[in-house]
Structures are given as C-alpha cells and as structure tokens.
mmCIF file of C-alpha atoms in Angstrom:
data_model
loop_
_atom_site.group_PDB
_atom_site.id
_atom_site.type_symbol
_atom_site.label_atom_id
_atom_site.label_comp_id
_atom_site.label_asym_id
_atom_site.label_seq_id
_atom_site.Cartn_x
_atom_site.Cartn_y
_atom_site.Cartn_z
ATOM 1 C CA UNK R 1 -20.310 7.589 -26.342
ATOM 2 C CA UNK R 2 -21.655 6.647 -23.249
ATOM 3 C CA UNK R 3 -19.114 4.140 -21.011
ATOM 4 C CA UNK R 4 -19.386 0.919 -20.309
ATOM 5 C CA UNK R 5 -20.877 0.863 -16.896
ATOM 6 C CA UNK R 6 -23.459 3.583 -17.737
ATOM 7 C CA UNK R 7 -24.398 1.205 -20.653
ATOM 8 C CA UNK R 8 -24.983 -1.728 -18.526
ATOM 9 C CA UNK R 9 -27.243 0.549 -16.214
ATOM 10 C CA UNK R 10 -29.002 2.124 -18.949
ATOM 11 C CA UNK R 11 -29.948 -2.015 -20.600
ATOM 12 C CA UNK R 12 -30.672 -3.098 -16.908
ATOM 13 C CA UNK R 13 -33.342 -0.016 -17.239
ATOM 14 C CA UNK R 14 -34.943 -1.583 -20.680
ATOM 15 C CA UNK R 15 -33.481 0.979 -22.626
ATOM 16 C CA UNK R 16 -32.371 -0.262 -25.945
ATOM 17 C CA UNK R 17 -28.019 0.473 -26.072
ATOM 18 C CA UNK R 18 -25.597 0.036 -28.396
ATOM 19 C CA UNK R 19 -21.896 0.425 -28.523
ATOM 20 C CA UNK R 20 -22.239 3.698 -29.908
ATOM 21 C CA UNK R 21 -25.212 4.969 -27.781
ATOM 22 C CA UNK R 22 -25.020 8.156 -26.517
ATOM 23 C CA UNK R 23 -27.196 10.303 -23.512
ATOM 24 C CA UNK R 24 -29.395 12.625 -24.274
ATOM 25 C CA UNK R 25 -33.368 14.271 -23.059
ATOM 26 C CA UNK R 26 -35.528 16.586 -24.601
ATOM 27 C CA UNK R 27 -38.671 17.059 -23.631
ATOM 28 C CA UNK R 28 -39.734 14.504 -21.186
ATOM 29 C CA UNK R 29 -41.391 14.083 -17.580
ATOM 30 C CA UNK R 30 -40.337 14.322 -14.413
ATOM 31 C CA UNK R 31 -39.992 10.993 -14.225
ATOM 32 C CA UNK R 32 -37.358 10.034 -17.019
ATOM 33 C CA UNK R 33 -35.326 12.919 -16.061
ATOM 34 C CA UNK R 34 -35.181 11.306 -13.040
ATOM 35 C CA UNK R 35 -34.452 8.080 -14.389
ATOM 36 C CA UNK R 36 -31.737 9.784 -16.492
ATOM 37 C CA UNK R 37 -29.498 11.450 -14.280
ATOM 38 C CA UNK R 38 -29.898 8.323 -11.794
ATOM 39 C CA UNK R 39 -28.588 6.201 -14.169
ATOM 40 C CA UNK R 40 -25.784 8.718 -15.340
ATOM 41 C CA UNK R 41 -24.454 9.490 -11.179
ATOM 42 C CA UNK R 42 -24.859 6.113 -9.859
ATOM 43 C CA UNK R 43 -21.902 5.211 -7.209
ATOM 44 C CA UNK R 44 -20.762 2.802 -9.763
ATOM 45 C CA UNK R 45 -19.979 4.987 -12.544
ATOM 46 C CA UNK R 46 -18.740 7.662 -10.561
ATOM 47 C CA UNK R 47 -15.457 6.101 -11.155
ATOM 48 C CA UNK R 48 -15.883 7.686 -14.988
ATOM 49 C CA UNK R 49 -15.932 11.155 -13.911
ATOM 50 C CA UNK R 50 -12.153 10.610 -13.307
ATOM 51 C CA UNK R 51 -9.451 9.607 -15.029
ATOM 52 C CA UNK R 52 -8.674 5.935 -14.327
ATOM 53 C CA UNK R 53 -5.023 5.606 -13.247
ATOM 54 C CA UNK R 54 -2.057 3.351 -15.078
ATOM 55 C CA UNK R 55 0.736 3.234 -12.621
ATOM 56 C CA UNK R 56 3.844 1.165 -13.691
ATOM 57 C CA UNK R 57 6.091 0.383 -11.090
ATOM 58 C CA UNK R 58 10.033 -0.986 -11.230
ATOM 59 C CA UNK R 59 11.570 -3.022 -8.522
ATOM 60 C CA UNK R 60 15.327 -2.650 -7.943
ATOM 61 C CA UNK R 61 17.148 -4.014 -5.161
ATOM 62 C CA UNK R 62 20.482 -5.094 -3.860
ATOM 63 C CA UNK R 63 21.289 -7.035 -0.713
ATOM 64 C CA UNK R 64 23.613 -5.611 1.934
ATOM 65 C CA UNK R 65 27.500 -5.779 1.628
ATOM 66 C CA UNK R 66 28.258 -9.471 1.843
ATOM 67 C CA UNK R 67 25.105 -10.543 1.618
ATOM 68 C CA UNK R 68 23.472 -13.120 -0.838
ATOM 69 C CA UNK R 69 20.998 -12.028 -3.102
ATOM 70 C CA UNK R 70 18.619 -14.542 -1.013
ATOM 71 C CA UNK R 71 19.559 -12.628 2.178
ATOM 72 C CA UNK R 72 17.667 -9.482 1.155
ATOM 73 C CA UNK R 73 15.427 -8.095 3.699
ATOM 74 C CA UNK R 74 14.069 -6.006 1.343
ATOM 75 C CA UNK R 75 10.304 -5.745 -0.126
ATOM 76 C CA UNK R 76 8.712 -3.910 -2.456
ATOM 77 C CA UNK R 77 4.898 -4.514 -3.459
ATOM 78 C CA UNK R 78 3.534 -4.528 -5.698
ATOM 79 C CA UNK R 79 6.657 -4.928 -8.050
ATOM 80 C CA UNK R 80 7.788 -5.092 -11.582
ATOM 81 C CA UNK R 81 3.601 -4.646 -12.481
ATOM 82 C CA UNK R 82 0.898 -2.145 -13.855
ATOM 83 C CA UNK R 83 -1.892 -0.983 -11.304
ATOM 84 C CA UNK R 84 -4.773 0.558 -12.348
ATOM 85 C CA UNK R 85 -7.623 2.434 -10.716
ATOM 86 C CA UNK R 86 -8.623 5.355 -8.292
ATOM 87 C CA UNK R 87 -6.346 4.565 -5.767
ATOM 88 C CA UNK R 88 -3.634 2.690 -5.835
ATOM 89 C CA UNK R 89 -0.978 1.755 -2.931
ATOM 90 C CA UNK R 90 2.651 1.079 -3.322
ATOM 91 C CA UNK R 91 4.457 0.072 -0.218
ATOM 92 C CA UNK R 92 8.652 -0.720 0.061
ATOM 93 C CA UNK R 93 10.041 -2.365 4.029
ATOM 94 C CA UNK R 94 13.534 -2.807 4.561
ATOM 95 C CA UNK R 95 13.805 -5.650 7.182
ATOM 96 C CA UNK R 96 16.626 -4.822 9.927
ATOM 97 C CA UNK R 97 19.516 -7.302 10.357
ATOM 98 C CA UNK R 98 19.656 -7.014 13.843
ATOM 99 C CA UNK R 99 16.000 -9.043 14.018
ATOM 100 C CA UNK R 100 15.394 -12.717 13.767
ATOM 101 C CA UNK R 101 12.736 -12.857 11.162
ATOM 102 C CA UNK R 102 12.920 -9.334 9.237
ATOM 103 C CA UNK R 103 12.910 -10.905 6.003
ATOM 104 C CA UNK R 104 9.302 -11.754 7.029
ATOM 105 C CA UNK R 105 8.328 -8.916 8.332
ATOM 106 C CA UNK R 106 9.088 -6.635 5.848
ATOM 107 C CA UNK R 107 7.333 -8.476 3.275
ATOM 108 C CA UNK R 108 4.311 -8.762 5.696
ATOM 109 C CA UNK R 109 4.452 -4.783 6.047
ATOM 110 C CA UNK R 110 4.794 -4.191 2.246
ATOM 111 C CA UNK R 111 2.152 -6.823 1.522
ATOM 112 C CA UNK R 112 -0.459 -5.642 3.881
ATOM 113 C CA UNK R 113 -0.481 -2.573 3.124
ATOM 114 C CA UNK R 114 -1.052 -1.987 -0.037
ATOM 115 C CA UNK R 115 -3.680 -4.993 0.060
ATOM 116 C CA UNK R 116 -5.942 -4.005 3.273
ATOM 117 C CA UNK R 117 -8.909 -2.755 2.353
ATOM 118 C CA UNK R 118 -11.033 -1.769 5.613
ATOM 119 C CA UNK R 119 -11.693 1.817 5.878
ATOM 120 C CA UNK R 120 -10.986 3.902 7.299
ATOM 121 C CA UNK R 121 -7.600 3.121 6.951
ATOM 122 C CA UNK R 122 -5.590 3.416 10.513
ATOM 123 C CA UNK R 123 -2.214 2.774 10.940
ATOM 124 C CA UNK R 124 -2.670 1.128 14.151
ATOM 125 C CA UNK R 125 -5.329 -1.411 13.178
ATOM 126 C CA UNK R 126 -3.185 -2.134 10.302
ATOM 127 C CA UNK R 127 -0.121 -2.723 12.379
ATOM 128 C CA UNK R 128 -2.115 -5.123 14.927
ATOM 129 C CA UNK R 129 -3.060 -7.137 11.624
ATOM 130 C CA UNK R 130 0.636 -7.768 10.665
ATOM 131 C CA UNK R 131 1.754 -8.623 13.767
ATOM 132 C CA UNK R 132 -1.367 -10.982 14.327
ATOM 133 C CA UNK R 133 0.071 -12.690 11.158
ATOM 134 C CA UNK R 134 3.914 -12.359 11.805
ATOM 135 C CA UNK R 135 3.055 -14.266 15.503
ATOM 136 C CA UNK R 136 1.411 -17.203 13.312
ATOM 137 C CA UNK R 137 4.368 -17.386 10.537
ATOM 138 C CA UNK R 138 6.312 -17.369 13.984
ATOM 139 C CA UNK R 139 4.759 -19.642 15.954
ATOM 140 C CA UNK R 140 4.787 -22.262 12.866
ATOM 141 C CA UNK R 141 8.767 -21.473 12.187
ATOM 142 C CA UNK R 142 8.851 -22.631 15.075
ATOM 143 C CA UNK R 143 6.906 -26.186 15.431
ATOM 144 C CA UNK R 144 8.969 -26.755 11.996
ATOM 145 C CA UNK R 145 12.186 -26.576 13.301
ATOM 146 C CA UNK R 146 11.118 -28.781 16.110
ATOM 147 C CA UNK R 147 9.661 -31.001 14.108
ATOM 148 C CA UNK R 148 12.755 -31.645 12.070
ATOM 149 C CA UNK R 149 15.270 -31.761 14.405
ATOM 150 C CA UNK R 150 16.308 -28.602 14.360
ATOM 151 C CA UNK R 151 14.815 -26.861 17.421
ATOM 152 C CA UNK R 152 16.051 -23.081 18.504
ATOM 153 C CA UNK R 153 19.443 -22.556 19.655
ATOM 154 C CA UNK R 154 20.208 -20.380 23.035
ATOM 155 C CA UNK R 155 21.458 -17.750 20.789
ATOM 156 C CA UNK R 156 18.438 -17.739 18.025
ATOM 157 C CA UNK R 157 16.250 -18.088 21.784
ATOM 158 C CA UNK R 158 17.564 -14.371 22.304
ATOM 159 C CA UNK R 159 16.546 -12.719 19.183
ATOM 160 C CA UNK R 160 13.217 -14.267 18.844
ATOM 161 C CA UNK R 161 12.522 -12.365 21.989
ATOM 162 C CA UNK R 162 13.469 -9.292 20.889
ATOM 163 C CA UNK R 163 11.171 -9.604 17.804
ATOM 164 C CA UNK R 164 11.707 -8.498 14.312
ATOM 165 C CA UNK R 165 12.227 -4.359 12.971
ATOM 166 C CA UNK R 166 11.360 -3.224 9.882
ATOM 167 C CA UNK R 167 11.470 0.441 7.910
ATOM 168 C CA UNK R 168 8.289 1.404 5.600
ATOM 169 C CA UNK R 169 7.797 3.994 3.242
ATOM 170 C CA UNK R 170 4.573 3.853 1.548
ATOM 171 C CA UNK R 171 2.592 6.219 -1.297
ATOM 172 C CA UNK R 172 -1.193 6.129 -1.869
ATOM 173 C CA UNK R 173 -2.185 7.696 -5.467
ATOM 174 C CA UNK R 174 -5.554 9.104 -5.486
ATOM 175 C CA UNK R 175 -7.010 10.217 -8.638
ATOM 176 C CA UNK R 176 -10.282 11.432 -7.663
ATOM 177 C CA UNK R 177 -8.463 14.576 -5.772
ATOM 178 C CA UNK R 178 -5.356 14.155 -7.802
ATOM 179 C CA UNK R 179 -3.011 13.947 -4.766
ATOM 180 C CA UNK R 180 -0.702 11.056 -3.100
ATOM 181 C CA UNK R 181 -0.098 10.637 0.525
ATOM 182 C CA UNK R 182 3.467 9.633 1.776
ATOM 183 C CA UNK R 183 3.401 7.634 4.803
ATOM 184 C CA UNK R 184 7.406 6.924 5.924
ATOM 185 C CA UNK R 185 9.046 5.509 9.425
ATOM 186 C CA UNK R 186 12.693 4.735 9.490
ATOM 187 C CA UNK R 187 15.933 6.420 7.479
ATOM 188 C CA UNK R 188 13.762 6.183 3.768
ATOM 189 C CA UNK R 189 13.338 8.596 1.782
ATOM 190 C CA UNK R 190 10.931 9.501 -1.449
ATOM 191 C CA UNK R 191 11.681 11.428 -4.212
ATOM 192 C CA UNK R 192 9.236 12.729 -6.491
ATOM 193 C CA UNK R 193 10.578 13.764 -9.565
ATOM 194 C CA UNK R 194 8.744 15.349 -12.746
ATOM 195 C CA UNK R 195 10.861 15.769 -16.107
ATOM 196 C CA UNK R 196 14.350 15.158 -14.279
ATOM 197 C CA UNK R 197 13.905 17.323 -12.039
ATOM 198 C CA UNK R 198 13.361 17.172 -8.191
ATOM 199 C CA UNK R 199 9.658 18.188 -7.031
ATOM 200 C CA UNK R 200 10.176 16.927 -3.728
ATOM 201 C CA UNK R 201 11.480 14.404 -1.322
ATOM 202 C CA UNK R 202 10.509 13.172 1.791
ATOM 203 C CA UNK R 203 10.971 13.534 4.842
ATOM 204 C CA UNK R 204 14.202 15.415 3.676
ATOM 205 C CA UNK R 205 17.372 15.774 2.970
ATOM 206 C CA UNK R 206 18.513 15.615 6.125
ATOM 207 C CA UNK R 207 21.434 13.354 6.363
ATOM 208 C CA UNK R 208 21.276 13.622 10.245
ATOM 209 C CA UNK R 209 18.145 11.200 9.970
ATOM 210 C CA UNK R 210 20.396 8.295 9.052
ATOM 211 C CA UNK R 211 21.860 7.197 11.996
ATOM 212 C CA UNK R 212 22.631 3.961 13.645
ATOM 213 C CA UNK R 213 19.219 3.927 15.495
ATOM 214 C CA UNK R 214 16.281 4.793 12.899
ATOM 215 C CA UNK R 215 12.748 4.187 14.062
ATOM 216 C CA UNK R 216 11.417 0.870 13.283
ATOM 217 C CA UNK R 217 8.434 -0.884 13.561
ATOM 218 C CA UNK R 218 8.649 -3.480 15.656
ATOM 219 C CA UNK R 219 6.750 -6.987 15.768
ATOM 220 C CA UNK R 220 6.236 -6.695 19.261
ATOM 221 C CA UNK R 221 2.531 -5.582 19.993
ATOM 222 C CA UNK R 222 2.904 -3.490 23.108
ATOM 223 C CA UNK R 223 4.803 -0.813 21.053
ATOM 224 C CA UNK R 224 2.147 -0.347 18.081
ATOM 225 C CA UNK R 225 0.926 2.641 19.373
ATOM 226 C CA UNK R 226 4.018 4.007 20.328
ATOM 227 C CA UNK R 227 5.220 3.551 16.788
ATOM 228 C CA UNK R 228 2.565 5.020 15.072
ATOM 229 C CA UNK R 229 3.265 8.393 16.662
ATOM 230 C CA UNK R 230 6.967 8.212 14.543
ATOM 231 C CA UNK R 231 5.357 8.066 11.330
ATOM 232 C CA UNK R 232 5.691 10.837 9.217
ATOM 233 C CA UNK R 233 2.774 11.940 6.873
ATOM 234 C CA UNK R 234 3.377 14.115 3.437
ATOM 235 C CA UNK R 235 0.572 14.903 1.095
ATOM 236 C CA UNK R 236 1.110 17.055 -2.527
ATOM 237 C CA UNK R 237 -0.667 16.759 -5.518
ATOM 238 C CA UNK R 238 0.095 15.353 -8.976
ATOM 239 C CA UNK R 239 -1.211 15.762 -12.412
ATOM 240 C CA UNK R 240 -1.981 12.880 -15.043
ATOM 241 C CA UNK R 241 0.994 12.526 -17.559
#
C-alpha cells in the first residue's frame, strides 16, 4: 500500500487514490514513467525509504549532597517523552556550583541543542546562540533584583563576573545512516548498552578524567572557540530494535 505522503502526491497529480492504492506501470510513455517515479522519490517522501524512529527517553536525577531538589543544576531535554523521526537529539548539562547562574545555563545548553535547527550544525555558532540568550536572562535577573529591592551584593558582584560553567553530553540518532554521534565536554560519560550488556561508553573509562577541574563551557564569549576544541566527538552505528 502506498504511504501516506506518496498518496497525497499521487491525488495532487489527478490520479484517483484510495487507502488501499498501490503503485504500479505497465506499458506506458515516457511521460507517465516520468510522472511515476517523480511522484514515488520526491524529497518529501524520502523520509519512507527509512524506518521512522520511536525514541523513549527517561529522566532521572538527584541534586548534589545537601542540596534541595530545587537546587539541581541539572538538565536533561527532552525528558520523560517519545521522539520520533529521522533524527532526533537528546542533550543532558550539569550546571557547575562554582557559577552564579548554572542552573540557567545548563538548561539553556540542553534546550538549544537539541532544538536548533540551522544547518550545518556548528558547535561554535551554537554556543554564540546560548550565550546571546544567557546575557539577556542575565541582564533581566538583573533589572529584577533592582527593581525589587534586592540589587547584587559585593559577593554575588564577583561571580557574575566570572560567568556561569556548564558540562554537556549530547547524542544525535540518525536513522537514514543508522548511526548516532556523541558530542561530550566535561567529566560525563555515555554508555551504550544492547541486551545488558556494555557496547560502549564514552569518552572512557578513565577515572583520571574526573578531576576537580573538568572542562566546561563557559558563558563568557571570548572562550567559545577555545572550548569547542575540548569537545570530544564519537560516532558508531545502531540497529532498529
């Protein structure tokens, strides 16, 4: 039976569809043969030639030791949800205590990526984007505690000058060349496991890369480029199931 899309094409043509129309030529010109395998390859139905991915993803999180569960600087996105198509982007920041703002920034990190769209896709341009955004979030923080009374202290004056830090780990699923790409900066690490058993994990299992000084990413915009060279990139493959 033909799908969906390739039935809307084939109507748009005049043909007469059905549900349970199917493709098929025998015979013809030049010209419906044409017609036929236009229709059928169309960048719009290309989609069909794939399997159309059903990702479900889980959420679990804890704030650190003495923290309140409100004090998380954790963010995962998208969470707790199905995502479907040829591509699909999960992204998971873990907002340092030692900045101001990290709560922010790490959901600005984990947001953005997975919802930026331009392509090519380059981790600088989409690092300039968040921090264009974190300096507006900032900058109205700011006229809010000064508009209630509550303007900066000397001591909350120091860290907001120092900026906000923020790990990311991120995993693009591609179905079209049944492969995912692991993007990671900071002491993260992914595990991909098939049946209960470990495939692989990334970067490693290294326990020398969690130290007291991971590479962050930093809402500062004169080290953007400097932290895109400390992003490490994995790619493997998967298979549907």
């Amino acid at each position: 039976v033909l799908p969906t899309s390739i039935q809307d094409e084939a109507r748009n043509e005049g043909f007469l569809i059905t549900d349970q129309s199917r493709g098929f030529i025998f015979n013809s010109d030049i010209v419906k043969v044409v017609q036929f395998l236009d229709i059928g390859t169309r960048a719009t139905n290309l989609r069909w030639v794939f399997f159309l991915m059903k990702i479900t993803s889980t959420y679990l999180s804890i704030p650190k030791n003495g923290n309140q569960p409100n004090e998380n600087e954790d963010c995962f996105y998208p969470h707790n949800t199905q995502r479907e198509g040829d591509i699909v982007r999960f992204a998971i920041a873990d907002g340092a205590s030692e900045g101001y703002l990290s709560k922010v920034w790490s959901k600005i990190l984990a947001l953005y990526y997975v919802t930026y769209k331009k392509e090519p896709f380059t981790l600088s341009e989409y690092l300039n984007l968040c921090v264009s955004n974190y300096e507006k979030i900032e900058a109205a923080y700011l006229k809010g505690r000064e508009n209630s009374d509550n303007p900066i202290l000397w001591y909350e004056d120091n860290l907001l000058l120092k900026g906000s830090f923020s790990t990311l780990s991120t995993v693009v699923f591609n179905s079209i060349h049944n492969e995912y790409t692991v993007n990671i900066i900071g002491d993260s690490i992914i595990v991909h496991v098939k049946a209960g058993n470990i495939v692989e994990t990334y970067p490693s299992t290294d326990l020398e890369m969690f130290g007291n000084n991971p590479d962050l990413i930093s809402t500062k915009r004169n080290y953007v480029e400097k932290t895109v060279k400390y992003f490490k990139t994995f790619t493997n493959t998967f298979e549907k199931g």
